């Protein structure tokens, strides 16, 4: 067996003593679930992204579920979105009993192609759920223009986009303000900052924010923090069907420390992404990710499209043999076994559809991106030496295969 000098993961959260100390606060205080730390985290998060309201929940999937419910999505409705995303995006629509209507992506940004949205709007369309894929802001201006014409709410799946920015009326603004109606974030360790698991919903609509707060805690009329502090006995009631989608104070305490690190994390990621761009610029046939002039990505993932005829699996295996972890391009929900029986649509009537199993003519760019792209390691603690090694191994294999 050959000795492996390097072992580079695809991603690694940046956490340390500050997070460990923060987590010990609620543990030592005895108030461990949703309480003062969650409230402080919400305020700090809202301030960071420029939103009026931020409501913390258990993860981004539950955040998306509540966002769709607030938008009024019900059984039998349609929600326009992309298949080319983590499966949670489509699943959240199915939780409401609605049908995801998948639109293809742009081949360079890997985000929804706004020019394809209008043709799939029907009288059952209830919302548009867009994704800022891998942290790259999608073309919100174009999308919101269409949505407003049809009076449709826009929900932003910003799971990967904490700290990403968009040029809005001449100003750089953080994703999550939100520019649509509701934005949902994830604090899973694969994202840019982490609380273990966790999510956040931002909106400027006070009624929706109130609604999220009820839903996340079983629809309970009086939160347990209020009963705990009350001088008189209070009976709570449950006026609606709710969920247990709470974030704990342990998670929130960690999240508050992670927010402090965010500017440094973004700066480092942008530096490393720029460095990849330079180092890989001359690899024949390789297509590097592009950032529109109106977008600043947090580079949650660095996605490259392999030269024609190069096998994704072979490259990934060769990289792994050299101690470098990679991942394939973003998955397509419509090609997963779950969606051979879950309901979805590409906007074309089923009877006119001559597509093969696990493939859809309307979603060519999505499928090609899944097959032709790989993600290279990118994380805060990665050294320039690591990156030199990754680039060298990668280029050598591309030229060899
Ligand atoms: C990770 C991710 C999710 C799910 O986030 P969780 O916090 O793990 O529930 C949803 N959408 C996208 C685009 C993601 O990348």
Coordinates of C-alpha atoms and ligand atoms in Angstrom, one line a residue:
X1 CA 0.0 0.0 0.0
X2 CA 1.3 3.4 -0.9
X3 CA 1.7 6.0 1.8
X4 CA -0.8 8.9 1.7
X5 CA 0.7 12.2 2.7
X6 CA -2.4 14.3 2.2
X7 CA -5.9 13.6 3.3
X8 CA -8.1 16.5 2.4
X9 CA -11.8 16.4 3.1
X10 CA -14.4 18.1 0.9
X11 CA -15.4 20.4 3.7
X12 CA -14.7 21.0 7.4
X13 CA -16.5 23.3 9.8
X14 CA -14.5 26.0 11.5
X15 CA -15.2 25.7 15.2
X16 CA -13.1 25.9 18.3
X17 CA -12.9 26.9 22.0
X18 CA -15.3 29.8 21.5
X19 CA -18.1 27.4 20.4
X20 CA -17.3 24.9 23.1
X21 CA -17.4 27.6 25.8
X22 CA -20.7 29.0 24.3
X23 CA -22.3 25.5 24.3
X24 CA -21.5 25.2 28.0
X25 CA -23.5 28.3 28.9
X26 CA -27.0 26.8 28.4
X27 CA -25.8 23.4 29.8
X28 CA -24.6 25.0 33.0
X29 CA -27.6 27.4 33.3
X30 CA -30.1 24.5 33.0
X31 CA -32.2 26.2 30.2
X32 CA -31.1 24.0 27.3
X33 CA -33.9 24.2 24.6
X34 CA -35.4 27.2 22.8
X35 CA -34.9 30.2 25.1
X36 CA -32.7 33.3 25.6
X37 CA -29.9 32.1 23.4
X38 CA -32.3 31.4 20.5
X39 CA -33.8 34.8 20.9
X40 CA -30.3 36.5 20.8
X41 CA -29.2 34.4 17.8
X42 CA -32.4 35.4 15.9
X43 CA -31.7 39.1 16.6
X44 CA -28.1 38.9 15.6
X45 CA -29.0 37.0 12.5
X46 CA -31.7 39.4 11.4
X47 CA -29.3 42.3 11.8
X48 CA -26.6 40.5 9.8
X49 CA -28.9 39.9 6.7
X50 CA -30.9 43.1 7.1
X51 CA -34.2 41.4 7.7
X52 CA -37.0 42.6 10.0
X53 CA -37.6 39.2 11.5
X54 CA -35.6 35.9 11.9
X55 CA -37.1 32.8 13.4
X56 CA -34.8 29.9 14.3
X57 CA -35.9 26.3 13.6
X58 CA -34.5 22.8 13.7
X59 CA -33.0 22.8 10.2
X60 CA -33.5 24.3 6.7
X61 CA -35.9 21.5 5.6
X62 CA -38.4 22.4 8.4
X63 CA -37.8 26.1 7.5
X64 CA -38.8 25.5 3.9
X65 CA -41.9 23.5 5.1
X66 CA -43.1 26.4 7.2
X67 CA -42.3 29.0 4.5
X68 CA -44.4 27.1 2.0
X69 CA -47.3 26.7 4.6
X70 CA -47.1 30.5 5.2
X71 CA -47.4 31.1 1.5
X72 CA -50.6 29.1 1.6
X73 CA -49.3 26.0 -0.3
X74 CA -51.8 23.2 0.1
X75 CA -52.6 19.8 -1.3
X76 CA -53.1 19.9 -5.1
X77 CA -51.1 23.2 -5.5
X78 CA -48.0 23.5 -7.7
X79 CA -44.7 25.1 -6.7
X80 CA -42.2 26.1 -9.3
X81 CA -38.6 25.1 -8.4
X82 CA -35.5 23.2 -9.6
X83 CA -34.9 19.5 -9.6
X84 CA -31.1 20.3 -9.5
X85 CA -30.8 20.9 -5.8
X86 CA -30.4 18.9 -2.6
X87 CA -33.5 16.7 -2.3
X88 CA -34.9 18.7 0.7
X89 CA -36.0 21.5 -1.7
X90 CA -38.4 19.2 -3.5
X91 CA -39.3 17.2 -0.4
X92 CA -40.5 20.3 1.4
X93 CA -43.1 20.9 -1.3
X94 CA -44.3 17.3 -1.0
X95 CA -44.7 17.7 2.7
X96 CA -47.5 20.2 1.9
X97 CA -49.1 17.7 -0.5
X98 CA -48.2 20.0 -3.4
X99 CA -46.5 19.1 -6.7
X100 CA -43.0 20.4 -7.5
X101 CA -42.8 21.7 -11.0
X102 CA -39.2 21.5 -12.1
X103 CA -37.6 24.1 -14.3
X104 CA -34.1 23.7 -15.8
X105 CA -31.0 25.6 -14.7
X106 CA -28.5 27.9 -16.4
X107 CA -25.4 25.9 -17.3
X108 CA -22.9 28.5 -15.9
X109 CA -24.4 29.5 -12.6
X110 CA -26.2 26.2 -11.9
X111 CA -29.3 28.3 -10.8
X112 CA -32.8 28.3 -12.1
X113 CA -33.2 29.7 -15.6
X114 CA -35.6 32.6 -15.1
X115 CA -36.7 32.6 -18.8
X116 CA -38.3 29.2 -18.3
X117 CA -40.5 30.1 -15.4
X118 CA -43.3 31.9 -17.2
X119 CA -44.2 28.9 -19.4
X120 CA -44.9 26.6 -16.5
X121 CA -47.1 28.9 -14.5
X122 CA -50.6 27.5 -14.3
X123 CA -53.7 28.4 -12.3
X124 CA -52.6 25.9 -9.7
X125 CA -49.2 27.6 -9.2
X126 CA -49.1 28.8 -5.6
X127 CA -45.4 29.9 -5.1
X128 CA -42.0 30.0 -6.6
X129 CA -39.2 28.3 -4.6
X130 CA -35.8 29.4 -5.9
X131 CA -32.4 28.1 -4.7
X132 CA -29.1 30.1 -4.3
X133 CA -27.2 27.0 -5.3
X134 CA -23.9 26.4 -3.7
X135 CA -24.1 29.9 -2.3
X136 CA -24.4 31.6 -5.7
X137 CA -27.3 34.1 -5.7
X138 CA -29.8 33.3 -8.4
X139 CA -31.2 36.0 -10.7
X140 CA -33.7 37.4 -8.1
X141 CA -34.4 40.6 -10.1
X142 CA -35.7 38.6 -13.1
X143 CA -37.5 36.1 -11.0
X144 CA -39.3 38.6 -8.7
X145 CA -40.4 40.6 -11.8
X146 CA -42.2 37.5 -13.1
X147 CA -43.6 36.6 -9.7
X148 CA -45.1 40.0 -9.1
X149 CA -46.8 39.9 -12.5
X150 CA -48.6 36.8 -11.4
X151 CA -49.0 37.7 -7.8
X152 CA -46.9 34.7 -6.6
X153 CA -44.8 34.7 -3.4
X154 CA -41.1 34.0 -3.8
X155 CA -39.4 31.8 -1.3
X156 CA -35.6 31.6 -1.3
X157 CA -33.9 28.4 -0.4
X158 CA -30.7 30.1 0.9
X159 CA -29.5 26.9 2.7
X160 CA -26.0 27.4 1.3
X161 CA -26.1 31.2 1.0
X162 CA -25.2 32.7 4.4
X163 CA -23.1 35.8 3.7
X164 CA -23.6 35.8 -0.1
X165 CA -24.5 39.2 -1.5
X166 CA -26.5 40.6 -4.4
X167 CA -26.3 44.0 -6.0
X168 CA -29.8 45.5 -5.4
X169 CA -30.6 49.0 -6.7
X170 CA -26.9 49.9 -6.7
X171 CA -26.2 48.5 -3.2
X172 CA -24.6 45.3 -2.1
X173 CA -27.1 43.5 0.1
X174 CA -27.0 40.2 2.0
X175 CA -29.1 37.3 0.8
X176 CA -31.9 36.9 3.3
X177 CA -33.1 40.5 3.5
X178 CA -35.2 38.8 2.0
X179 CA -35.5 40.1 -1.6
X180 CA -38.3 37.6 -2.2
X181 CA -40.9 37.1 0.5
X182 CA -39.2 34.5 2.8
X183 CA -35.6 33.1 2.9
X184 CA -34.6 29.9 4.6
X185 CA -31.0 29.1 5.8
X186 CA -29.2 25.9 7.0
X187 CA -26.6 25.5 9.7
X188 CA -25.7 21.9 8.7
X189 CA -21.9 21.3 9.0
X190 CA -21.7 21.1 5.1
X191 CA -22.7 24.7 4.9
X192 CA -20.6 27.8 5.6
X193 CA -21.4 28.1 9.4
X194 CA -22.8 25.4 11.6
X195 CA -24.8 24.7 14.8
X196 CA -24.6 21.0 14.2
X197 CA -28.1 21.1 12.7
X198 CA -30.2 24.2 12.5
X199 CA -32.2 26.6 10.4
X200 CA -33.4 30.2 10.2
X201 CA -36.4 31.8 8.4
X202 CA -36.2 35.5 7.6
X203 CA -39.1 37.7 6.4
X204 CA -40.4 41.3 6.6
X205 CA -43.9 40.1 7.2
X206 CA -44.9 40.3 10.9
X207 CA -47.9 38.0 10.6
X208 CA -45.8 35.3 8.9
X209 CA -43.1 35.6 11.6
X210 CA -45.7 35.1 14.3
X211 CA -47.1 32.1 12.5
X212 CA -43.6 30.5 12.3
X213 CA -43.2 31.0 16.0
X214 CA -46.4 29.2 16.7
X215 CA -45.9 26.4 14.3
X216 CA -42.4 25.6 15.4
X217 CA -43.6 24.9 19.0
X218 CA -46.7 22.7 18.5
X219 CA -49.0 25.6 17.8
X220 CA -48.8 26.5 21.5
X221 CA -50.4 29.8 22.4
X222 CA -48.0 30.6 25.3
X223 CA -44.3 29.7 24.8
X224 CA -42.8 27.8 27.7
X225 CA -40.3 30.6 28.4
X226 CA -43.3 32.9 29.2
X227 CA -45.0 30.3 31.5
X228 CA -41.6 29.7 33.2
X229 CA -41.2 33.4 34.0
X230 CA -44.9 34.1 35.0
X231 CA -46.0 35.0 38.5
X232 CA -49.5 33.6 37.9
X233 CA -50.6 30.3 36.6
X234 CA -51.1 30.3 32.8
X235 CA -52.8 27.6 30.8
X236 CA -51.7 27.3 27.2
X237 CA -53.9 26.3 24.4
X238 CA -53.3 24.8 20.9
X239 CA -55.4 26.7 18.4
X240 CA -53.8 25.0 15.4
X241 CA -51.9 22.0 14.2
X242 CA -48.2 22.7 15.0
X243 CA -44.9 20.9 14.8
X244 CA -41.8 20.4 16.9
X245 CA -39.3 22.3 14.8
X246 CA -37.4 24.1 17.6
X247 CA -33.8 25.0 17.8
X248 CA -32.1 24.3 21.1
X249 CA -30.3 27.0 23.2
X250 CA -27.1 24.9 22.9
X251 CA -27.3 25.1 19.1
X252 CA -28.1 28.9 19.2
X253 CA -25.2 29.6 21.5
X254 CA -22.8 27.9 19.1
X255 CA -24.5 29.8 16.2
X256 CA -23.8 33.2 17.8
X257 CA -20.1 32.4 17.9
X258 CA -20.2 31.2 14.3
X259 CA -21.8 34.5 13.2
X260 CA -18.8 36.3 14.6
X261 CA -16.5 34.2 12.4
X262 CA -18.6 34.7 9.3
X263 CA -16.8 37.7 7.8
X264 CA -13.4 36.0 8.1
X265 CA -14.8 32.8 6.7
X266 CA -16.3 34.5 3.6
X267 CA -13.1 36.5 3.0
X268 CA -11.1 33.3 3.1
X269 CA -13.5 31.3 0.9
X270 CA -13.5 34.1 -1.7
X271 CA -9.7 34.2 -1.6
X272 CA -9.4 30.4 -2.1
X273 CA -12.1 30.4 -4.9
X274 CA -10.2 33.1 -6.8
X275 CA -7.0 31.2 -6.4
X276 CA -8.7 28.0 -7.8
X277 CA -9.8 30.2 -10.8
X278 CA -6.3 31.2 -11.5
X279 CA -4.6 27.8 -10.9
X280 CA -7.1 25.9 -13.1
X281 CA -7.5 28.5 -15.8
X282 CA -5.3 26.6 -18.2
X283 CA -6.6 23.1 -17.8
X284 CA -7.8 22.2 -21.3
X285 CA -11.6 21.9 -21.7
X286 CA -12.3 22.5 -18.0
X287 CA -15.2 24.9 -17.3
X288 CA -14.9 27.0 -14.2
X289 CA -17.8 28.5 -12.3
X290 CA -18.8 32.0 -13.1
X291 CA -20.0 34.8 -10.8
X292 CA -22.4 37.3 -12.4
X293 CA -21.4 41.0 -12.0
X294 CA -24.3 41.5 -9.6
X295 CA -23.5 38.5 -7.3
X296 CA -20.9 37.8 -4.6
X297 CA -20.9 34.1 -3.7
X298 CA -19.8 32.7 -0.4
X299 CA -18.5 29.8 -2.4
X300 CA -20.1 27.2 -0.2
X301 CA -18.9 24.8 -2.9
X302 CA -16.5 25.1 -5.8
X303 CA -18.0 23.3 -8.8
X304 CA -16.1 22.6 -12.0
X305 CA -17.4 21.1 -15.2
X306 CA -15.1 18.4 -16.5
X307 CA -13.8 18.4 -20.1
X308 CA -16.0 16.5 -22.6
X309 CA -15.3 12.7 -22.6
X310 CA -13.7 12.7 -19.1
X311 CA -15.4 10.3 -16.8
X312 CA -16.6 11.8 -13.5
X313 CA -16.2 8.7 -11.4
X314 CA -12.7 8.0 -12.7
X315 CA -11.5 11.5 -11.8
X316 CA -13.1 11.3 -8.4
X317 CA -11.5 7.9 -7.7
X318 CA -8.1 9.1 -8.9
X319 CA -8.4 12.1 -6.6
X320 CA -9.5 9.9 -3.7
X321 CA -6.5 7.6 -4.3
X322 CA -4.3 10.7 -3.9
X323 CA -6.0 11.6 -0.7
X324 CA -8.4 14.2 -1.9
X325 CA -12.2 14.0 -1.4
X326 CA -14.4 15.4 -4.0
X327 CA -18.2 15.1 -4.7
X328 CA -20.2 14.8 -7.8
X329 CA -22.3 17.7 -9.1
X330 CA -25.5 18.7 -7.3
X331 CA -28.1 15.9 -7.5
X332 CA -31.4 16.0 -9.5
X333 CA -34.4 15.1 -7.4
X334 CA -36.4 13.8 -10.4
X335 CA -33.8 11.1 -11.0
X336 CA -33.9 9.6 -7.5
X337 CA -36.0 6.5 -6.8
X338 CA -38.2 8.5 -4.3
X339 CA -39.4 10.6 -7.2
X340 CA -40.4 7.7 -9.4
X341 CA -43.4 7.5 -7.1
X342 CA -43.5 11.0 -5.6
X343 CA -45.5 13.5 -7.7
X344 CA -43.6 16.0 -9.8
X345 CA -43.9 17.7 -13.1
X346 CA -41.8 19.5 -15.7
X347 CA -44.7 21.5 -17.0
X348 CA -45.4 19.2 -19.9
X349 CA -48.5 17.0 -19.8
X350 CA -47.6 13.4 -19.0
X351 CA -49.3 12.1 -22.1
X352 CA -47.1 14.2 -24.5
X353 CA -43.9 13.0 -22.7
X354 CA -41.6 10.5 -24.4
X355 CA -38.9 10.7 -21.8
X356 CA -37.0 7.7 -20.5
X357 CA -37.0 6.7 -16.8
X358 CA -34.8 8.9 -14.6
X359 CA -34.4 11.4 -17.4
X360 CA -36.4 14.4 -18.6
X361 CA -36.0 16.3 -21.9
X362 CA -37.0 19.5 -20.2
X363 CA -34.2 19.1 -17.6
X364 CA -31.2 18.5 -19.8
X365 CA -28.9 21.1 -18.2
X366 CA -29.8 19.9 -14.7
X367 CA -28.9 16.3 -15.7
X368 CA -25.7 17.3 -17.5
X369 CA -24.5 19.4 -14.6
X370 CA -25.0 16.4 -12.2
X371 CA -23.1 14.1 -14.6
X372 CA -20.3 16.4 -15.7
X373 CA -19.5 18.4 -12.6
X374 CA -17.4 17.7 -9.6
X375 CA -17.0 19.7 -6.4
X376 CA -13.4 20.4 -5.2
X377 CA -12.5 20.8 -1.5
X378 CA -12.9 24.3 -0.1
X379 CA -12.9 25.2 3.6
X380 CA -11.6 27.8 5.9
X381 CA -8.6 26.0 7.4
X382 CA -7.4 24.7 4.0
X383 CA -3.9 25.9 3.4
X384 CA -2.5 27.3 0.1
X385 CA -0.2 24.3 0.1
X386 CA -3.3 22.0 0.3
X387 CA -4.8 23.9 -2.6
X388 CA -1.6 23.7 -4.7
X389 CA -1.6 19.9 -4.1
X390 CA -5.3 19.5 -5.1
X391 CA -4.9 21.6 -8.2
X392 CA -1.8 19.7 -9.3
X393 CA -3.4 16.2 -8.7
X394 CA -6.5 17.3 -10.5
X395 CA -4.8 18.8 -13.5
X396 CA -2.5 15.7 -13.8
X397 CA -5.5 13.4 -13.8
X398 CA -7.5 15.4 -16.3
X399 CA -4.6 15.4 -18.7
X400 CA -4.0 11.6 -18.1
X401 CA -7.6 10.3 -18.3
Ligands
LIG1 C1 -28.5 21.5 2.7 C2 -29.7 22.0 1.9 C3 -31.0 21.9 2.4 C4 -31.3 21.2 3.7 O1 -30.8 21.8 4.8 P1 -30.9 21.0 6.2 O2 -30.6 22.1 7.2 O3 -30.0 19.9 6.2 O4 -32.3 20.6 6.4 C5 -32.0 22.4 1.6 N1 -31.7 23.0 0.4 C6 -30.5 23.1 0.0 C7 -30.2 23.8 -1.4 C8 -29.4 22.6 0.7 O5 -28.2 22.7 0.2

